[in-house]
JSON list of C-alpha atoms in Angstrom, two decimals:
[
{"chain": "A", "resi": 1, "resn": "UNK", "atom": "CA", "xyz": [100.48, 117.24, -3.16]},
{"chain": "A", "resi": 2, "resn": "UNK", "atom": "CA", "xyz": [102.72, 117.17, -0.87]},
{"chain": "A", "resi": 3, "resn": "UNK", "atom": "CA", "xyz": [101.47, 113.72, 0.52]},
{"chain": "A", "resi": 4, "resn": "UNK", "atom": "CA", "xyz": [102.28, 111.41, -2.27]},
{"chain": "A", "resi": 5, "resn": "UNK", "atom": "CA", "xyz": [103.44, 108.36, -2.24]},
{"chain": "A", "resi": 6, "resn": "UNK", "atom": "CA", "xyz": [106.11, 109.25, -4.13]},
{"chain": "A", "resi": 7, "resn": "UNK", "atom": "CA", "xyz": [107.21, 112.15, -2.49]},
{"chain": "A", "resi": 8, "resn": "UNK", "atom": "CA", "xyz": [106.82, 110.83, 1.26]},
{"chain": "A", "resi": 9, "resn": "UNK", "atom": "CA", "xyz": [109.08, 107.20, 0.47]},
{"chain": "A", "resi": 10, "resn": "UNK", "atom": "CA", "xyz": [112.01, 110.71, -1.12]},
{"chain": "A", "resi": 11, "resn": "UNK", "atom": "CA", "xyz": [111.09, 112.20, 1.75]},
{"chain": "A", "resi": 12, "resn": "UNK", "atom": "CA", "xyz": [111.57, 109.23, 4.96]},
{"chain": "A", "resi": 13, "resn": "UNK", "atom": "CA", "xyz": [114.69, 108.61, 2.59]},
{"chain": "A", "resi": 14, "resn": "UNK", "atom": "CA", "xyz": [116.21, 111.79, 2.57]},
{"chain": "A", "resi": 15, "resn": "UNK", "atom": "CA", "xyz": [117.94, 111.39, 6.16]},
{"chain": "A", "resi": 16, "resn": "UNK", "atom": "CA", "xyz": [118.80, 108.53, 8.31]},
{"chain": "A", "resi": 17, "resn": "UNK", "atom": "CA", "xyz": [116.41, 109.60, 10.63]},
{"chain": "A", "resi": 18, "resn": "UNK", "atom": "CA", "xyz": [112.57, 111.52, 9.98]},
{"chain": "A", "resi": 19, "resn": "UNK", "atom": "CA", "xyz": [110.03, 111.86, 12.09]},
{"chain": "A", "resi": 20, "resn": "UNK", "atom": "CA", "xyz": [106.98, 113.01, 11.74]},
{"chain": "A", "resi": 21, "resn": "UNK", "atom": "CA", "xyz": [105.39, 116.08, 14.47]},
{"chain": "A", "resi": 22, "resn": "UNK", "atom": "CA", "xyz": [102.41, 117.66, 15.66]},
{"chain": "A", "resi": 23, "resn": "UNK", "atom": "CA", "xyz": [104.91, 120.71, 16.44]},
{"chain": "A", "resi": 24, "resn": "UNK", "atom": "CA", "xyz": [108.05, 120.88, 16.14]},
{"chain": "A", "resi": 25, "resn": "UNK", "atom": "CA", "xyz": [110.49, 119.86, 17.76]},
{"chain": "A", "resi": 26, "resn": "UNK", "atom": "CA", "xyz": [111.36, 123.52, 19.50]},
{"chain": "A", "resi": 27, "resn": "UNK", "atom": "CA", "xyz": [107.59, 123.41, 20.23]},
{"chain": "A", "resi": 28, "resn": "UNK", "atom": "CA", "xyz": [105.91, 120.05, 20.06]},
{"chain": "A", "resi": 29, "resn": "UNK", "atom": "CA", "xyz": [101.75, 120.49, 20.04]},
{"chain": "A", "resi": 30, "resn": "UNK", "atom": "CA", "xyz": [101.43, 116.84, 21.14]},
{"chain": "A", "resi": 31, "resn": "UNK", "atom": "CA", "xyz": [102.44, 114.98, 24.24]},
{"chain": "A", "resi": 32, "resn": "UNK", "atom": "CA", "xyz": [103.51, 112.14, 22.27]},
{"chain": "A", "resi": 33, "resn": "UNK", "atom": "CA", "xyz": [105.40, 114.20, 19.88]},
{"chain": "A", "resi": 34, "resn": "UNK", "atom": "CA", "xyz": [107.10, 115.88, 22.55]},
{"chain": "A", "resi": 35, "resn": "UNK", "atom": "CA", "xyz": [108.12, 111.79, 23.64]},
{"chain": "A", "resi": 36, "resn": "UNK", "atom": "CA", "xyz": [109.37, 111.12, 20.35]},
{"chain": "A", "resi": 37, "resn": "UNK", "atom": "CA", "xyz": [111.81, 114.56, 20.66]},
{"chain": "A", "resi": 38, "resn": "UNK", "atom": "CA", "xyz": [112.62, 114.20, 24.08]},
{"chain": "A", "resi": 39, "resn": "UNK", "atom": "CA", "xyz": [114.04, 110.53, 23.10]},
{"chain": "A", "resi": 40, "resn": "UNK", "atom": "CA", "xyz": [115.94, 111.57, 20.00]},
{"chain": "A", "resi": 41, "resn": "UNK", "atom": "CA", "xyz": [117.66, 114.78, 22.84]},
{"chain": "A", "resi": 42, "resn": "UNK", "atom": "CA", "xyz": [118.36, 112.10, 25.07]},
{"chain": "A", "resi": 43, "resn": "UNK", "atom": "CA", "xyz": [120.56, 109.88, 22.95]},
{"chain": "A", "resi": 44, "resn": "UNK", "atom": "CA", "xyz": [122.06, 113.06, 21.95]},
{"chain": "A", "resi": 45, "resn": "UNK", "atom": "CA", "xyz": [120.95, 112.94, 17.74]},
{"chain": "A", "resi": 46, "resn": "UNK", "atom": "CA", "xyz": [120.52, 115.80, 16.65]},
{"chain": "A", "resi": 47, "resn": "UNK", "atom": "CA", "xyz": [120.37, 116.01, 12.88]},
{"chain": "A", "resi": 48, "resn": "UNK", "atom": "CA", "xyz": [116.95, 114.88, 11.84]},
{"chain": "A", "resi": 49, "resn": "UNK", "atom": "CA", "xyz": [113.99, 115.62, 9.27]},
{"chain": "A", "resi": 50, "resn": "UNK", "atom": "CA", "xyz": [111.13, 116.25, 10.94]},
{"chain": "A", "resi": 51, "resn": "UNK", "atom": "CA", "xyz": [107.95, 117.32, 9.76]},
{"chain": "A", "resi": 52, "resn": "UNK", "atom": "CA", "xyz": [105.13, 119.04, 11.06]},
{"chain": "A", "resi": 53, "resn": "UNK", "atom": "CA", "xyz": [101.84, 117.72, 9.83]},
{"chain": "A", "resi": 54, "resn": "UNK", "atom": "CA", "xyz": [99.99, 120.56, 11.51]},
{"chain": "A", "resi": 55, "resn": "UNK", "atom": "CA", "xyz": [100.81, 122.69, 9.03]},
{"chain": "A", "resi": 56, "resn": "UNK", "atom": "CA", "xyz": [100.15, 121.31, 6.33]},
{"chain": "A", "resi": 57, "resn": "UNK", "atom": "CA", "xyz": [96.28, 118.27, 5.80]},
{"chain": "A", "resi": 58, "resn": "UNK", "atom": "CA", "xyz": [97.79, 116.82, 2.92]},
{"chain": "A", "resi": 59, "resn": "UNK", "atom": "CA", "xyz": [100.86, 115.53, 5.09]},
{"chain": "A", "resi": 60, "resn": "UNK", "atom": "CA", "xyz": [99.15, 114.63, 7.38]},
{"chain": "A", "resi": 61, "resn": "UNK", "atom": "CA", "xyz": [97.29, 112.04, 5.46]},
{"chain": "A", "resi": 62, "resn": "UNK", "atom": "CA", "xyz": [99.75, 111.51, 3.05]},
{"chain": "A", "resi": 63, "resn": "UNK", "atom": "CA", "xyz": [101.61, 110.13, 5.94]},
{"chain": "A", "resi": 64, "resn": "UNK", "atom": "CA", "xyz": [99.42, 107.95, 7.15]},
{"chain": "A", "resi": 65, "resn": "UNK", "atom": "CA", "xyz": [98.22, 106.43, 4.32]},
{"chain": "A", "resi": 66, "resn": "UNK", "atom": "CA", "xyz": [101.88, 105.83, 3.02]},
{"chain": "A", "resi": 67, "resn": "UNK", "atom": "CA", "xyz": [103.05, 104.00, 6.06]},
{"chain": "A", "resi": 68, "resn": "UNK", "atom": "CA", "xyz": [99.85, 102.17, 6.81]},
{"chain": "A", "resi": 69, "resn": "UNK", "atom": "CA", "xyz": [99.92, 103.82, 10.61]},
{"chain": "A", "resi": 70, "resn": "UNK", "atom": "CA", "xyz": [96.65, 105.73, 11.32]},
{"chain": "A", "resi": 71, "resn": "UNK", "atom": "CA", "xyz": [98.60, 108.29, 13.85]},
{"chain": "A", "resi": 72, "resn": "UNK", "atom": "CA", "xyz": [100.90, 110.72, 14.29]},
{"chain": "A", "resi": 73, "resn": "UNK", "atom": "CA", "xyz": [103.54, 110.96, 15.60]},
{"chain": "A", "resi": 74, "resn": "UNK", "atom": "CA", "xyz": [105.96, 108.63, 13.69]},
{"chain": "A", "resi": 75, "resn": "UNK", "atom": "CA", "xyz": [109.51, 107.70, 13.11]},
{"chain": "A", "resi": 76, "resn": "UNK", "atom": "CA", "xyz": [111.26, 106.26, 10.15]},
{"chain": "A", "resi": 77, "resn": "UNK", "atom": "CA", "xyz": [115.42, 104.80, 10.46]},
{"chain": "A", "resi": 78, "resn": "UNK", "atom": "CA", "xyz": [117.43, 104.18, 7.41]},
{"chain": "A", "resi": 79, "resn": "UNK", "atom": "CA", "xyz": [114.33, 104.82, 5.30]},
{"chain": "A", "resi": 80, "resn": "UNK", "atom": "CA", "xyz": [112.04, 102.66, 6.93]},
{"chain": "A", "resi": 81, "resn": "UNK", "atom": "CA", "xyz": [108.91, 103.01, 9.16]},
{"chain": "A", "resi": 82, "resn": "UNK", "atom": "CA", "xyz": [109.59, 102.11, 12.85]},
{"chain": "A", "resi": 83, "resn": "UNK", "atom": "CA", "xyz": [105.88, 102.65, 14.67]},
{"chain": "A", "resi": 84, "resn": "UNK", "atom": "CA", "xyz": [104.92, 105.56, 16.73]},
{"chain": "A", "resi": 85, "resn": "UNK", "atom": "CA", "xyz": [106.35, 107.10, 20.16]},
{"chain": "A", "resi": 86, "resn": "UNK", "atom": "CA", "xyz": [105.03, 103.21, 22.11]},
{"chain": "A", "resi": 87, "resn": "UNK", "atom": "CA", "xyz": [107.59, 101.72, 19.47]},
{"chain": "A", "resi": 88, "resn": "UNK", "atom": "CA", "xyz": [110.15, 104.33, 20.02]},
{"chain": "A", "resi": 89, "resn": "UNK", "atom": "CA", "xyz": [109.67, 104.43, 23.78]},
{"chain": "A", "resi": 90, "resn": "UNK", "atom": "CA", "xyz": [109.75, 100.77, 23.92]},
{"chain": "A", "resi": 91, "resn": "UNK", "atom": "CA", "xyz": [113.26, 100.49, 21.60]},
{"chain": "A", "resi": 92, "resn": "UNK", "atom": "CA", "xyz": [114.76, 103.37, 24.15]},
{"chain": "A", "resi": 93, "resn": "UNK", "atom": "CA", "xyz": [114.14, 100.76, 27.08]},
{"chain": "A", "resi": 94, "resn": "UNK", "atom": "CA", "xyz": [115.38, 98.06, 25.96]},
{"chain": "A", "resi": 95, "resn": "UNK", "atom": "CA", "xyz": [118.78, 99.06, 24.23]},
{"chain": "A", "resi": 96, "resn": "UNK", "atom": "CA", "xyz": [117.21, 98.68, 20.83]},
{"chain": "A", "resi": 97, "resn": "UNK", "atom": "CA", "xyz": [117.38, 102.18, 20.16]},
{"chain": "A", "resi": 98, "resn": "UNK", "atom": "CA", "xyz": [121.19, 102.73, 20.96]},
{"chain": "A", "resi": 99, "resn": "UNK", "atom": "CA", "xyz": [121.70, 99.81, 18.35]},
{"chain": "A", "resi": 100, "resn": "UNK", "atom": "CA", "xyz": [119.77, 100.71, 15.50]},
{"chain": "A", "resi": 101, "resn": "UNK", "atom": "CA", "xyz": [121.30, 103.81, 15.90]},
{"chain": "A", "resi": 102, "resn": "UNK", "atom": "CA", "xyz": [124.55, 102.01, 15.64]},
{"chain": "A", "resi": 103, "resn": "UNK", "atom": "CA", "xyz": [123.78, 100.85, 12.63]},
{"chain": "A", "resi": 104, "resn": "UNK", "atom": "CA", "xyz": [123.46, 104.40, 11.12]},
{"chain": "A", "resi": 105, "resn": "UNK", "atom": "CA", "xyz": [126.67, 105.47, 12.33]},
{"chain": "A", "resi": 106, "resn": "UNK", "atom": "CA", "xyz": [125.50, 107.17, 15.27]},
{"chain": "A", "resi": 107, "resn": "UNK", "atom": "CA", "xyz": [126.54, 106.86, 18.30]},
{"chain": "A", "resi": 108, "resn": "UNK", "atom": "CA", "xyz": [123.89, 107.30, 20.79]},
{"chain": "A", "resi": 109, "resn": "UNK", "atom": "CA", "xyz": [124.79, 109.54, 23.78]},
{"chain": "A", "resi": 110, "resn": "UNK", "atom": "CA", "xyz": [123.90, 107.52, 26.60]},
{"chain": "A", "resi": 111, "resn": "UNK", "atom": "CA", "xyz": [126.82, 105.18, 25.26]},
{"chain": "A", "resi": 112, "resn": "UNK", "atom": "CA", "xyz": [129.09, 108.27, 26.26]},
{"chain": "A", "resi": 113, "resn": "UNK", "atom": "CA", "xyz": [126.78, 109.05, 29.75]},
{"chain": "A", "resi": 114, "resn": "UNK", "atom": "CA", "xyz": [126.99, 105.19, 30.37]},
{"chain": "A", "resi": 115, "resn": "UNK", "atom": "CA", "xyz": [130.92, 105.15, 30.02]},
{"chain": "A", "resi": 116, "resn": "UNK", "atom": "CA", "xyz": [131.60, 108.51, 32.47]},
{"chain": "A", "resi": 117, "resn": "UNK", "atom": "CA", "xyz": [129.53, 106.32, 34.88]},
{"chain": "A", "resi": 118, "resn": "UNK", "atom": "CA", "xyz": [131.76, 103.42, 34.66]},
{"chain": "A", "resi": 119, "resn": "UNK", "atom": "CA", "xyz": [134.89, 105.53, 34.88]},
{"chain": "B", "resi": 1, "resn": "UNK", "atom": "CA", "xyz": [83.01, 107.14, 34.26]},
{"chain": "B", "resi": 2, "resn": "UNK", "atom": "CA", "xyz": [80.81, 105.95, 32.71]},
{"chain": "B", "resi": 3, "resn": "UNK", "atom": "CA", "xyz": [81.66, 103.90, 29.34]},
{"chain": "B", "resi": 4, "resn": "UNK", "atom": "CA", "xyz": [81.00, 105.04, 25.92]},
{"chain": "B", "resi": 5, "resn": "UNK", "atom": "CA", "xyz": [79.89, 103.93, 22.82]},
{"chain": "B", "resi": 6, "resn": "UNK", "atom": "CA", "xyz": [83.66, 104.09, 20.86]},
{"chain": "B", "resi": 7, "resn": "UNK", "atom": "CA", "xyz": [85.28, 102.48, 24.61]},
{"chain": "B", "resi": 8, "resn": "UNK", "atom": "CA", "xyz": [82.72, 99.86, 24.41]},
{"chain": "B", "resi": 9, "resn": "UNK", "atom": "CA", "xyz": [83.62, 98.53, 20.85]},
{"chain": "B", "resi": 10, "resn": "UNK", "atom": "CA", "xyz": [87.05, 98.92, 21.20]},
{"chain": "B", "resi": 11, "resn": "UNK", "atom": "CA", "xyz": [86.64, 96.34, 24.04]},
{"chain": "B", "resi": 12, "resn": "UNK", "atom": "CA", "xyz": [84.53, 94.28, 22.39]},
{"chain": "B", "resi": 13, "resn": "UNK", "atom": "CA", "xyz": [86.57, 94.21, 19.05]},
{"chain": "B", "resi": 14, "resn": "UNK", "atom": "CA", "xyz": [89.23, 93.74, 21.12]},
{"chain": "B", "resi": 15, "resn": "UNK", "atom": "CA", "xyz": [88.37, 90.95, 22.22]},
{"chain": "B", "resi": 16, "resn": "UNK", "atom": "CA", "xyz": [87.31, 89.45, 19.16]},
{"chain": "B", "resi": 17, "resn": "UNK", "atom": "CA", "xyz": [90.22, 89.93, 17.43]},
{"chain": "B", "resi": 18, "resn": "UNK", "atom": "CA", "xyz": [93.18, 88.80, 19.82]},
{"chain": "B", "resi": 19, "resn": "UNK", "atom": "CA", "xyz": [91.68, 86.49, 22.73]},
{"chain": "B", "resi": 20, "resn": "UNK", "atom": "CA", "xyz": [93.16, 88.49, 25.43]},
{"chain": "B", "resi": 21, "resn": "UNK", "atom": "CA", "xyz": [94.38, 86.98, 28.84]},
{"chain": "B", "resi": 22, "resn": "UNK", "atom": "CA", "xyz": [93.74, 91.14, 30.11]},
{"chain": "B", "resi": 23, "resn": "UNK", "atom": "CA", "xyz": [92.64, 94.08, 28.19]},
{"chain": "B", "resi": 24, "resn": "UNK", "atom": "CA", "xyz": [93.30, 97.32, 30.30]},
{"chain": "B", "resi": 25, "resn": "UNK", "atom": "CA", "xyz": [91.93, 100.31, 28.08]},
{"chain": "B", "resi": 26, "resn": "UNK", "atom": "CA", "xyz": [91.85, 103.66, 29.10]},
{"chain": "B", "resi": 27, "resn": "UNK", "atom": "CA", "xyz": [89.74, 106.96, 28.09]},
{"chain": "B", "resi": 28, "resn": "UNK", "atom": "CA", "xyz": [92.19, 109.35, 28.45]},
{"chain": "B", "resi": 29, "resn": "UNK", "atom": "CA", "xyz": [90.01, 112.13, 26.33]},
{"chain": "B", "resi": 30, "resn": "UNK", "atom": "CA", "xyz": [89.68, 114.23, 29.78]},
{"chain": "B", "resi": 31, "resn": "UNK", "atom": "CA", "xyz": [93.74, 114.77, 29.28]},
{"chain": "B", "resi": 32, "resn": "UNK", "atom": "CA", "xyz": [93.11, 116.08, 25.83]},
{"chain": "B", "resi": 33, "resn": "UNK", "atom": "CA", "xyz": [91.92, 119.41, 24.35]},
{"chain": "B", "resi": 34, "resn": "UNK", "atom": "CA", "xyz": [88.82, 118.10, 23.27]},
{"chain": "B", "resi": 35, "resn": "UNK", "atom": "CA", "xyz": [85.50, 118.54, 24.94]},
{"chain": "B", "resi": 36, "resn": "UNK", "atom": "CA", "xyz": [84.23, 116.98, 27.99]},
{"chain": "B", "resi": 37, "resn": "UNK", "atom": "CA", "xyz": [82.30, 113.41, 27.58]},
{"chain": "B", "resi": 38, "resn": "UNK", "atom": "CA", "xyz": [84.75, 113.02, 24.06]},
{"chain": "B", "resi": 39, "resn": "UNK", "atom": "CA", "xyz": [86.12, 109.59, 22.79]},
{"chain": "B", "resi": 40, "resn": "UNK", "atom": "CA", "xyz": [89.19, 110.32, 21.25]},
{"chain": "B", "resi": 41, "resn": "UNK", "atom": "CA", "xyz": [91.92, 109.66, 23.52]},
{"chain": "B", "resi": 42, "resn": "UNK", "atom": "CA", "xyz": [92.21, 106.04, 24.26]},
{"chain": "B", "resi": 43, "resn": "UNK", "atom": "CA", "xyz": [94.91, 103.95, 25.84]},
{"chain": "B", "resi": 44, "resn": "UNK", "atom": "CA", "xyz": [95.03, 99.76, 26.27]},
{"chain": "B", "resi": 45, "resn": "UNK", "atom": "CA", "xyz": [96.97, 97.16, 27.38]},
{"chain": "B", "resi": 46, "resn": "UNK", "atom": "CA", "xyz": [96.57, 94.20, 25.39]},
{"chain": "B", "resi": 47, "resn": "UNK", "atom": "CA", "xyz": [98.00, 90.69, 27.03]},
{"chain": "B", "resi": 48, "resn": "UNK", "atom": "CA", "xyz": [97.61, 87.54, 24.29]},
{"chain": "B", "resi": 49, "resn": "UNK", "atom": "CA", "xyz": [99.15, 85.10, 23.20]},
{"chain": "B", "resi": 50, "resn": "UNK", "atom": "CA", "xyz": [98.73, 85.34, 19.84]},
{"chain": "B", "resi": 51, "resn": "UNK", "atom": "CA", "xyz": [101.83, 88.15, 20.39]},
{"chain": "B", "resi": 52, "resn": "UNK", "atom": "CA", "xyz": [104.23, 85.60, 20.80]},
{"chain": "B", "resi": 53, "resn": "UNK", "atom": "CA", "xyz": [106.86, 85.97, 18.04]},
{"chain": "B", "resi": 54, "resn": "UNK", "atom": "CA", "xyz": [105.70, 89.50, 17.08]},
{"chain": "B", "resi": 55, "resn": "UNK", "atom": "CA", "xyz": [107.89, 92.34, 16.38]},
{"chain": "B", "resi": 56, "resn": "UNK", "atom": "CA", "xyz": [106.04, 95.38, 18.58]},
{"chain": "B", "resi": 57, "resn": "UNK", "atom": "CA", "xyz": [105.23, 96.71, 14.98]},
{"chain": "B", "resi": 58, "resn": "UNK", "atom": "CA", "xyz": [103.28, 93.67, 13.98]},
{"chain": "B", "resi": 59, "resn": "UNK", "atom": "CA", "xyz": [101.40, 93.32, 17.65]},
{"chain": "B", "resi": 60, "resn": "UNK", "atom": "CA", "xyz": [100.49, 97.22, 17.13]},
{"chain": "B", "resi": 61, "resn": "UNK", "atom": "CA", "xyz": [99.49, 96.92, 13.28]},
{"chain": "B", "resi": 62, "resn": "UNK", "atom": "CA", "xyz": [97.30, 93.39, 14.89]},
{"chain": "B", "resi": 63, "resn": "UNK", "atom": "CA", "xyz": [95.69, 96.25, 17.24]},
{"chain": "B", "resi": 64, "resn": "UNK", "atom": "CA", "xyz": [94.82, 98.89, 14.56]},
{"chain": "B", "resi": 65, "resn": "UNK", "atom": "CA", "xyz": [93.68, 96.15, 12.33]},
{"chain": "B", "resi": 66, "resn": "UNK", "atom": "CA", "xyz": [91.01, 95.17, 14.75]},
{"chain": "B", "resi": 67, "resn": "UNK", "atom": "CA", "xyz": [89.91, 99.09, 15.26]},
{"chain": "B", "resi": 68, "resn": "UNK", "atom": "CA", "xyz": [90.12, 100.29, 12.07]},
{"chain": "B", "resi": 69, "resn": "UNK", "atom": "CA", "xyz": [86.84, 102.15, 12.16]},
{"chain": "B", "resi": 70, "resn": "UNK", "atom": "CA", "xyz": [87.51, 103.90, 15.16]},
{"chain": "B", "resi": 71, "resn": "UNK", "atom": "CA", "xyz": [90.51, 105.33, 14.44]},
{"chain": "B", "resi": 72, "resn": "UNK", "atom": "CA", "xyz": [89.38, 106.08, 11.04]},
{"chain": "B", "resi": 73, "resn": "UNK", "atom": "CA", "xyz": [86.76, 107.40, 13.43]},
{"chain": "B", "resi": 74, "resn": "UNK", "atom": "CA", "xyz": [86.49, 109.70, 15.92]},
{"chain": "B", "resi": 75, "resn": "UNK", "atom": "CA", "xyz": [89.75, 107.99, 18.11]},
{"chain": "B", "resi": 76, "resn": "UNK", "atom": "CA", "xyz": [92.88, 110.54, 17.83]},
{"chain": "B", "resi": 77, "resn": "UNK", "atom": "CA", "xyz": [95.49, 108.81, 19.49]},
{"chain": "B", "resi": 78, "resn": "UNK", "atom": "CA", "xyz": [95.79, 105.01, 20.60]},
{"chain": "B", "resi": 79, "resn": "UNK", "atom": "CA", "xyz": [98.60, 103.93, 22.97]},
{"chain": "B", "resi": 80, "resn": "UNK", "atom": "CA", "xyz": [99.32, 100.36, 22.96]},
{"chain": "B", "resi": 81, "resn": "UNK", "atom": "CA", "xyz": [100.91, 98.27, 25.20]},
{"chain": "B", "resi": 82, "resn": "UNK", "atom": "CA", "xyz": [100.73, 95.10, 23.51]},
{"chain": "B", "resi": 83, "resn": "UNK", "atom": "CA", "xyz": [102.48, 92.43, 25.10]},
{"chain": "B", "resi": 84, "resn": "UNK", "atom": "CA", "xyz": [102.92, 88.77, 25.80]},
{"chain": "B", "resi": 85, "resn": "UNK", "atom": "CA", "xyz": [101.73, 86.41, 28.70]},
{"chain": "B", "resi": 86, "resn": "UNK", "atom": "CA", "xyz": [105.04, 86.65, 30.30]},
{"chain": "B", "resi": 87, "resn": "UNK", "atom": "CA", "xyz": [106.38, 90.41, 29.59]},
{"chain": "B", "resi": 88, "resn": "UNK", "atom": "CA", "xyz": [102.95, 91.23, 31.67]},
{"chain": "B", "resi": 89, "resn": "UNK", "atom": "CA", "xyz": [103.64, 89.61, 34.52]},
{"chain": "B", "resi": 90, "resn": "UNK", "atom": "CA", "xyz": [106.85, 91.19, 34.51]},
{"chain": "B", "resi": 91, "resn": "UNK", "atom": "CA", "xyz": [105.22, 94.67, 34.70]},
{"chain": "B", "resi": 92, "resn": "UNK", "atom": "CA", "xyz": [101.58, 94.60, 34.91]},
{"chain": "B", "resi": 93, "resn": "UNK", "atom": "CA", "xyz": [100.74, 97.92, 34.93]},
{"chain": "B", "resi": 94, "resn": "UNK", "atom": "CA", "xyz": [98.85, 100.28, 32.76]},
{"chain": "B", "resi": 95, "resn": "UNK", "atom": "CA", "xyz": [101.69, 103.34, 31.63]},
{"chain": "B", "resi": 96, "resn": "UNK", "atom": "CA", "xyz": [101.06, 106.26, 31.95]},
{"chain": "B", "resi": 97, "resn": "UNK", "atom": "CA", "xyz": [100.84, 108.92, 28.84]},
{"chain": "B", "resi": 98, "resn": "UNK", "atom": "CA", "xyz": [102.78, 112.15, 28.80]},
{"chain": "B", "resi": 99, "resn": "UNK", "atom": "CA", "xyz": [100.29, 115.74, 29.27]},
{"chain": "B", "resi": 100, "resn": "UNK", "atom": "CA", "xyz": [99.36, 117.25, 26.64]},
{"chain": "B", "resi": 101, "resn": "UNK", "atom": "CA", "xyz": [100.49, 120.12, 24.78]},
{"chain": "B", "resi": 102, "resn": "UNK", "atom": "CA", "xyz": [97.42, 121.72, 23.34]},
{"chain": "B", "resi": 103, "resn": "UNK", "atom": "CA", "xyz": [97.27, 119.85, 20.09]},
{"chain": "B", "resi": 104, "resn": "UNK", "atom": "CA", "xyz": [96.12, 122.43, 16.75]},
{"chain": "B", "resi": 105, "resn": "UNK", "atom": "CA", "xyz": [94.27, 124.28, 18.96]},
{"chain": "B", "resi": 106, "resn": "UNK", "atom": "CA", "xyz": [97.68, 126.72, 19.15]},
{"chain": "B", "resi": 107, "resn": "UNK", "atom": "CA", "xyz": [98.01, 127.42, 15.80]},
{"chain": "B", "resi": 108, "resn": "UNK", "atom": "CA", "xyz": [95.98, 129.58, 14.13]},
{"chain": "B", "resi": 109, "resn": "UNK", "atom": "CA", "xyz": [96.27, 130.50, 10.43]},
{"chain": "B", "resi": 110, "resn": "UNK", "atom": "CA", "xyz": [95.66, 128.71, 7.00]}
]
């Protein structure tokens, strides 16, 4: 099925930024999933893989088993589980997200914003 | 409103597991697409010295472990603020959750 550990392991490692959401980035169907989408948008992260657990009950349960995390949304950076919406928000607020994206070779749009403000 | 059994259980279990200095718990089910009186969506702020030296992920996992029964059961969403006493002092408040966007009620089909 689509929820096996092997398949999910491959899925979270296939792209640098991977999120599991209720809904899609274009049409999130949960406020917490939307928060993840908006944070990534703020940082200018456009190329990320998003999987809609509402489309696939096996995926919905499988990803919770894989990460041993009981809720959706789930965020993976560089193949590693980072946390849900609360943790991503914290990382966004304290600057950790900019740093983690930099490690992945992704330049956060917020750095360019700051540059404009300074000049 | 009245405190339901799930909310009471969450409070008891977190008190036992984490010996918190502060525990603020809010049933947010009313803001979601679930029947009145539901106990499915919660927000919790836990302030405990047991969080010292732990990453946010580790802290959240501790909270999940204490509430594994509820999370495998009625609780669909749990927003967590896990702070040390010093961190809480800097910002002692329960955050707001984002508005509900309908959940799977919006989708139809298989």
